[in-house]
PDB file of N, CA and C in Angstrom:
ATOM      1  N   MET D   1       0.841  -1.167   0.000  1.00  0.00           N
ATOM      2  CA  MET D   1       0.000   0.000   0.000  1.00  0.00           C
ATOM      3  C   MET D   1       0.892   1.237   0.000  1.00  0.00           C
ATOM      4  N   LYS D   2       0.532   2.219  -0.782  1.00  0.00           N
ATOM      5  CA  LYS D   2       1.346   3.430  -0.864  1.00  0.00           C
ATOM      6  C   LYS D   2       1.105   4.333   0.340  1.00  0.00           C
ATOM      7  N   LYS D   3       2.118   5.109   0.647  1.00  0.00           N
ATOM      8  CA  LYS D   3       2.049   5.985   1.811  1.00  0.00           C
ATOM      9  C   LYS D   3       0.957   7.044   1.660  1.00  0.00           C
ATOM     10  N   THR D   4       0.704   7.493   0.434  1.00  0.00           N
ATOM     11  CA  THR D   4      -0.341   8.505   0.236  1.00  0.00           C
ATOM     12  C   THR D   4      -1.725   7.936   0.512  1.00  0.00           C
ATOM     13  N   SER D   5      -1.976   6.695   0.125  1.00  0.00           N
ATOM     14  CA  SER D   5      -3.288   6.108   0.407  1.00  0.00           C
ATOM     15  C   SER D   5      -3.440   5.801   1.894  1.00  0.00           C
ATOM     16  N   ILE D   6      -2.355   5.441   2.541  1.00  0.00           N
ATOM     17  CA  ILE D   6      -2.405   5.218   3.990  1.00  0.00           C
ATOM     18  C   ILE D   6      -2.712   6.529   4.703  1.00  0.00           C
ATOM     19  N   LYS D   7      -2.093   7.617   4.261  1.00  0.00           N
ATOM     20  CA  LYS D   7      -2.374   8.938   4.851  1.00  0.00           C
ATOM     21  C   LYS D   7      -3.825   9.332   4.652  1.00  0.00           C
ATOM     22  N   ALA D   8      -4.381   9.022   3.487  1.00  0.00           N
ATOM     23  CA  ALA D   8      -5.767   9.368   3.203  1.00  0.00           C
ATOM     24  C   ALA D   8      -6.717   8.609   4.126  1.00  0.00           C
ATOM     25  N   ILE D   9      -6.486   7.315   4.297  1.00  0.00           N
ATOM     26  CA  ILE D   9      -7.324   6.518   5.196  1.00  0.00           C
ATOM     27  C   ILE D   9      -7.190   7.019   6.622  1.00  0.00           C
ATOM     28  N   LEU D  10      -5.975   7.345   7.016  1.00  0.00           N
ATOM     29  CA  LEU D  10      -5.719   7.857   8.358  1.00  0.00           C
ATOM     30  C   LEU D  10      -6.472   9.166   8.595  1.00  0.00           C
ATOM     31  N   ALA D  11      -6.377  10.078   7.663  1.00  0.00           N
ATOM     32  CA  ALA D  11      -7.039  11.377   7.816  1.00  0.00           C
ATOM     33  C   ALA D  11      -8.560  11.256   7.781  1.00  0.00           C
ATOM     34  N   ILE D  12      -9.074  10.469   6.858  1.00  0.00           N
ATOM     35  CA  ILE D  12     -10.527  10.340   6.733  1.00  0.00           C
ATOM     36  C   ILE D  12     -11.124   9.690   7.974  1.00  0.00           C
ATOM     37  N   SER D  13     -10.500   8.634   8.454  1.00  0.00           N
ATOM     38  CA  SER D  13     -11.042   7.975   9.641  1.00  0.00           C
ATOM     39  C   SER D  13     -10.935   8.868  10.875  1.00  0.00           C
ATOM     40  N   ALA D  14      -9.874   9.639  10.990  1.00  0.00           N
ATOM     41  CA  ALA D  14      -9.749  10.567  12.123  1.00  0.00           C
ATOM     42  C   ALA D  14     -10.816  11.659  12.047  1.00  0.00           C
ATOM     43  N   ILE D  15     -11.043  12.187  10.865  1.00  0.00           N
ATOM     44  CA  ILE D  15     -12.068  13.219  10.695  1.00  0.00           C
ATOM     45  C   ILE D  15     -13.451  12.669  11.016  1.00  0.00           C
ATOM     46  N   ILE D  16     -13.731  11.442  10.596  1.00  0.00           N
ATOM     47  CA  ILE D  16     -15.027  10.828  10.878  1.00  0.00           C
ATOM     48  C   ILE D  16     -15.226  10.652  12.382  1.00  0.00           C
ATOM     49  N   CYS D  17     -14.203  10.166  13.076  1.00  0.00           N
ATOM     50  CA  CYS D  17     -14.311   9.975  14.525  1.00  0.00           C
ATOM     51  C   CYS D  17     -14.522  11.298  15.257  1.00  0.00           C
ATOM     52  N   ILE D  18     -13.743  12.286  14.911  1.00  0.00           N
ATOM     53  CA  ILE D  18     -13.853  13.588  15.576  1.00  0.00           C
ATOM     54  C   ILE D  18     -15.186  14.247  15.277  1.00  0.00           C
ATOM     55  N   THR D  19     -15.617  14.194  14.026  1.00  0.00           N
ATOM     56  CA  THR D  19     -16.889  14.803  13.642  1.00  0.00           C
ATOM     57  C   THR D  19     -18.061  14.128  14.350  1.00  0.00           C
ATOM     58  N   ALA D  20     -18.043  12.813  14.427  1.00  0.00           N
ATOM     59  CA  ALA D  20     -19.122  12.102  15.112  1.00  0.00           C
ATOM     60  C   ALA D  20     -19.174  12.490  16.588  1.00  0.00           C
ATOM     61  N   GLY D  21     -18.024  12.585  17.216  1.00  0.00           N
ATOM     62  CA  GLY D  21     -17.984  12.987  18.616  1.00  0.00           C
ATOM     63  C   GLY D  21     -18.494  14.404  18.837  1.00  0.00           C
ATOM     64  N   LEU D  22     -18.069  15.307  17.971  1.00  0.00           N
ATOM     65  CA  LEU D  22     -18.524  16.697  18.100  1.00  0.00           C
ATOM     66  C   LEU D  22     -20.018  16.841  17.813  1.00  0.00           C
ATOM     67  N   PHE D  23     -20.502  16.120  16.812  1.00  0.00           N
ATOM     68  CA  PHE D  23     -21.940  16.173  16.501  1.00  0.00           C
ATOM     69  C   PHE D  23     -22.769  15.631  17.658  1.00  0.00           C
ATOM     70  N   ALA D  24     -22.279  14.600  18.329  1.00  0.00           N
ATOM     71  CA  ALA D  24     -22.995  14.049  19.478  1.00  0.00           C
ATOM     72  C   ALA D  24     -22.995  15.036  20.639  1.00  0.00           C
ATOM     73  N   LEU D  25     -21.867  15.711  20.849  1.00  0.00           N
ATOM     74  CA  LEU D  25     -21.806  16.700  21.930  1.00  0.00           C
ATOM     75  C   LEU D  25     -22.736  17.879  21.680  1.00  0.00           C
ATOM     76  N   GLU D  26     -22.883  18.258  20.423  1.00  0.00           N
ATOM     77  CA  GLU D  26     -23.758  19.378  20.079  1.00  0.00           C
ATOM     78  C   GLU D  26     -25.228  18.970  19.974  1.00  0.00           C
ATOM     79  N   GLY D  27     -25.495  17.679  19.987  1.00  0.00           N
ATOM     80  CA  GLY D  27     -26.872  17.208  19.911  1.00  0.00           C
ATOM     81  C   GLY D  27     -27.400  17.090  18.492  1.00  0.00           C
ATOM     82  N   ILE D  28     -26.527  17.142  17.507  1.00  0.00           N
ATOM     83  CA  ILE D  28     -26.950  17.051  16.109  1.00  0.00           C
ATOM     84  C   ILE D  28     -27.345  15.616  15.772  1.00  0.00           C
ATOM     85  N   ILE D  29     -26.590  14.656  16.297  1.00  0.00           N
ATOM     86  CA  ILE D  29     -26.928  13.246  16.111  1.00  0.00           C
ATOM     87  C   ILE D  29     -27.022  12.592  17.481  1.00  0.00           C
ATOM     88  N   PRO D  30     -27.785  11.516  17.600  1.00  0.00           N
ATOM     89  CA  PRO D  30     -27.866  10.837  18.898  1.00  0.00           C
ATOM     90  C   PRO D  30     -26.520  10.211  19.289  1.00  0.00           C
ATOM     91  N   GLU D  31     -26.334  10.044  20.577  1.00  0.00           N
ATOM     92  CA  GLU D  31     -25.070   9.496  21.061  1.00  0.00           C
ATOM     93  C   GLU D  31     -24.847   8.064  20.599  1.00  0.00           C
ATOM     94  N   TRP D  32     -25.911   7.273  20.486  1.00  0.00           N
ATOM     95  CA  TRP D  32     -25.750   5.887  20.037  1.00  0.00           C
ATOM     96  C   TRP D  32     -25.258   5.836  18.597  1.00  0.00           C
ATOM     97  N   LEU D  33     -25.695   6.783  17.768  1.00  0.00           N
ATOM     98  CA  LEU D  33     -25.239   6.821  16.382  1.00  0.00           C
ATOM     99  C   LEU D  33     -23.767   7.227  16.312  1.00  0.00           C
ATOM    100  N   ALA D  34     -23.378   8.195  17.130  1.00  0.00           N
ATOM    101  CA  ALA D  34     -21.965   8.598  17.177  1.00  0.00           C
ATOM    102  C   ALA D  34     -21.097   7.441  17.648  1.00  0.00           C
ATOM    103  N   ALA D  35     -21.563   6.707  18.645  1.00  0.00           N
ATOM    104  CA  ALA D  35     -20.804   5.555  19.127  1.00  0.00           C
ATOM    105  C   ALA D  35     -20.660   4.499  18.037  1.00  0.00           C
ATOM    106  N   ALA D  36     -21.721   4.267  17.289  1.00  0.00           N
ATOM    107  CA  ALA D  36     -21.661   3.284  16.205  1.00  0.00           C
ATOM    108  C   ALA D  36     -20.682   3.712  15.120  1.00  0.00           C
ATOM    109  N   VAL D  37     -20.698   4.984  14.776  1.00  0.00           N
ATOM    110  CA  VAL D  37     -19.778   5.500  13.755  1.00  0.00           C
ATOM    111  C   VAL D  37     -18.336   5.391  14.226  1.00  0.00           C
ATOM    112  N   ILE D  38     -18.091   5.713  15.465  1.00  0.00           N
ATOM    113  CA  ILE D  38     -16.730   5.635  16.011  1.00  0.00           C
ATOM    114  C   ILE D  38     -16.256   4.185  16.095  1.00  0.00           C
ATOM    115  N   VAL D  39     -17.144   3.277  16.486  1.00  0.00           N
ATOM    116  CA  VAL D  39     -16.773   1.867  16.570  1.00  0.00           C
ATOM    117  C   VAL D  39     -16.384   1.318  15.197  1.00  0.00           C
ATOM    118  N   VAL D  40     -17.034   1.797  14.154  1.00  0.00           N
ATOM    119  CA  VAL D  40     -16.728   1.316  12.807  1.00  0.00           C
ATOM    120  C   VAL D  40     -15.456   1.955  12.254  1.00  0.00           C
ATOM    121  N   SER D  41     -15.247   3.244  12.497  1.00  0.00           N
ATOM    122  CA  SER D  41     -14.133   3.944  11.863  1.00  0.00           C
ATOM    123  C   SER D  41     -12.833   3.916  12.685  1.00  0.00           C
ATOM    124  N   PHE D  42     -12.897   3.686  13.978  1.00  0.00           N
ATOM    125  CA  PHE D  42     -11.683   3.701  14.798  1.00  0.00           C
ATOM    126  C   PHE D  42     -10.696   2.589  14.438  1.00  0.00           C
ATOM    127  N   PRO D  43     -11.144   1.356  14.167  1.00  0.00           N
ATOM    128  CA  PRO D  43     -10.173   0.330  13.761  1.00  0.00           C
ATOM    129  C   PRO D  43      -9.410   0.698  12.492  1.00  0.00           C
ATOM    130  N   ALA D  44     -10.081   1.339  11.535  1.00  0.00           N
ATOM    131  CA  ALA D  44      -9.384   1.785  10.328  1.00  0.00           C
ATOM    132  C   ALA D  44      -8.307   2.803  10.678  1.00  0.00           C
ATOM    133  N   PHE D  45      -8.591   3.669  11.646  1.00  0.00           N
ATOM    134  CA  PHE D  45      -7.614   4.651  12.091  1.00  0.00           C
ATOM    135  C   PHE D  45      -6.397   3.979  12.721  1.00  0.00           C
ATOM    136  N   VAL D  46      -6.635   3.013  13.601  1.00  0.00           N
ATOM    137  CA  VAL D  46      -5.539   2.345  14.310  1.00  0.00           C
ATOM    138  C   VAL D  46      -4.671   1.542  13.341  1.00  0.00           C
ATOM    139  N   ILE D  47      -5.309   0.802  12.441  1.00  0.00           N
ATOM    140  CA  ILE D  47      -4.549  -0.009  11.486  1.00  0.00           C
ATOM    141  C   ILE D  47      -3.747   0.874  10.541  1.00  0.00           C
ATOM    142  N   SER D  48      -4.365   1.946  10.033  1.00  0.00           N
ATOM    143  CA  SER D  48      -3.636   2.821   9.119  1.00  0.00           C
ATOM    144  C   SER D  48      -2.523   3.580   9.831  1.00  0.00           C
ATOM    145  N   LEU D  49      -2.707   3.907  11.099  1.00  0.00           N
ATOM    146  CA  LEU D  49      -1.646   4.558  11.855  1.00  0.00           C
ATOM    147  C   LEU D  49      -0.452   3.621  12.015  1.00  0.00           C
ATOM    148  N   GLY D  50      -0.717   2.371  12.321  1.00  0.00           N
ATOM    149  CA  GLY D  50       0.369   1.401  12.424  1.00  0.00           C
ATOM    150  C   GLY D  50       1.073   1.197  11.093  1.00  0.00           C
ATOM    151  N   MET D  51       0.320   1.157  10.014  1.00  0.00           N
ATOM    152  CA  MET D  51       0.919   0.996   8.691  1.00  0.00           C
ATOM    153  C   MET D  51       1.728   2.231   8.299  1.00  0.00           C
ATOM    154  N   TYR D  52       1.249   3.406   8.685  1.00  0.00           N
ATOM    155  CA  TYR D  52       1.975   4.640   8.380  1.00  0.00           C
ATOM    156  C   TYR D  52       3.309   4.683   9.114  1.00  0.00           C
ATOM    157  N   TRP D  53       3.295   4.319  10.383  1.00  0.00           N
ATOM    158  CA  TRP D  53       4.538   4.301  11.156  1.00  0.00           C
ATOM    159  C   TRP D  53       5.497   3.260  10.610  1.00  0.00           C
ATOM    160  N   LYS D  54       4.980   2.129  10.207  1.00  0.00           N
ATOM    161  CA  LYS D  54       5.829   1.045   9.715  1.00  0.00           C
ATOM    162  C   LYS D  54       6.357   1.354   8.316  1.00  0.00           C
ATOM    163  N   GLU D  55       5.629   2.120   7.536  1.00  0.00           N
ATOM    164  CA  GLU D  55       6.055   2.451   6.176  1.00  0.00           C
ATOM    165  C   GLU D  55       7.364   3.236   6.177  1.00  0.00           C
ATOM    166  N   SER D  56       7.621   3.986   7.225  1.00  0.00           N
ATOM    167  CA  SER D  56       8.868   4.752   7.286  1.00  0.00           C
ATOM    168  C   SER D  56      10.060   3.860   7.640  1.00  0.00           C
ATOM    169  N   ASP D  57       9.780   2.689   8.180  1.00  0.00           N
ATOM    170  CA  ASP D  57      10.840   1.748   8.543  1.00  0.00           C
ATOM    171  C   ASP D  57      11.180   0.899   7.319  1.00  0.00           C
ATOM    172  N   LYS D  58      12.437   0.675   7.086  1.00  0.00           N
ATOM    173  CA  LYS D  58      12.871  -0.060   5.896  1.00  0.00           C
ATOM    174  C   LYS D  58      13.001  -1.564   6.134  1.00  0.00           C
ATOM    175  N   GLU D  59      12.688  -2.024   7.327  1.00  0.00           N
ATOM    176  CA  GLU D  59      12.869  -3.430   7.644  1.00  0.00           C
ATOM    177  C   GLU D  59      11.886  -4.325   6.889  1.00  0.00           C
ATOM    178  N   GLY D  60      10.637  -3.892   6.736  1.00  0.00           N
ATOM    179  CA  GLY D  60       9.677  -4.643   5.962  1.00  0.00           C
ATOM    180  C   GLY D  60       8.881  -5.665   6.737  1.00  0.00           C
ATOM    181  N   ASP D  61       9.012  -5.720   8.049  1.00  0.00           N
ATOM    182  CA  ASP D  61       8.271  -6.674   8.856  1.00  0.00           C
ATOM    183  C   ASP D  61       7.278  -5.926   9.728  1.00  0.00           C
ATOM    184  N   TYR D  62       6.108  -6.506   9.913  1.00  0.00           N
ATOM    185  CA  TYR D  62       5.080  -5.941  10.778  1.00  0.00           C
ATOM    186  C   TYR D  62       4.994  -6.782  12.050  1.00  0.00           C
ATOM    187  N   PRO D  63       5.751  -6.458  13.068  1.00  0.00           N
ATOM    188  CA  PRO D  63       5.728  -7.279  14.274  1.00  0.00           C
ATOM    189  C   PRO D  63       4.413  -7.114  15.037  1.00  0.00           C
ATOM    190  N   PHE D  64       3.915  -8.223  15.567  1.00  0.00           N
ATOM    191  CA  PHE D  64       2.722  -8.270  16.395  1.00  0.00           C
ATOM    192  C   PHE D  64       1.456  -7.819  15.671  1.00  0.00           C
ATOM    193  N   VAL D  65       1.439  -7.853  14.365  1.00  0.00           N
ATOM    194  CA  VAL D  65       0.244  -7.516  13.609  1.00  0.00           C
ATOM    195  C   VAL D  65      -0.206  -8.786  12.884  1.00  0.00           C
ATOM    196  N   GLY D  66      -1.163  -9.468  13.435  1.00  0.00           N
ATOM    197  CA  GLY D  66      -1.715 -10.636  12.803  1.00  0.00           C
ATOM    198  C   GLY D  66      -0.954 -11.925  13.014  1.00  0.00           C
ATOM    199  N   TYR D  67      -0.019 -11.954  13.924  1.00  0.00           N
ATOM    200  CA  TYR D  67       0.714 -13.183  14.172  1.00  0.00           C
ATOM    201  C   TYR D  67       0.026 -14.006  15.225  1.00  0.00           C
TER     202      TYR D  67
END
């Protein structure tokens, strides 16, 4: 996966999580809907963050990811 696509997934998932949280705080969407959106988008954020950090390393191994 290219670093630019990893950055895009990272940014989009972070924006979705933050927006859902802010919308719930303002009362625009119900809290259960914000929780559902965050539960779905947060794993994409965590995985893409790990891939982004690992992409800068030249070793080529992903330790503790799926083993």
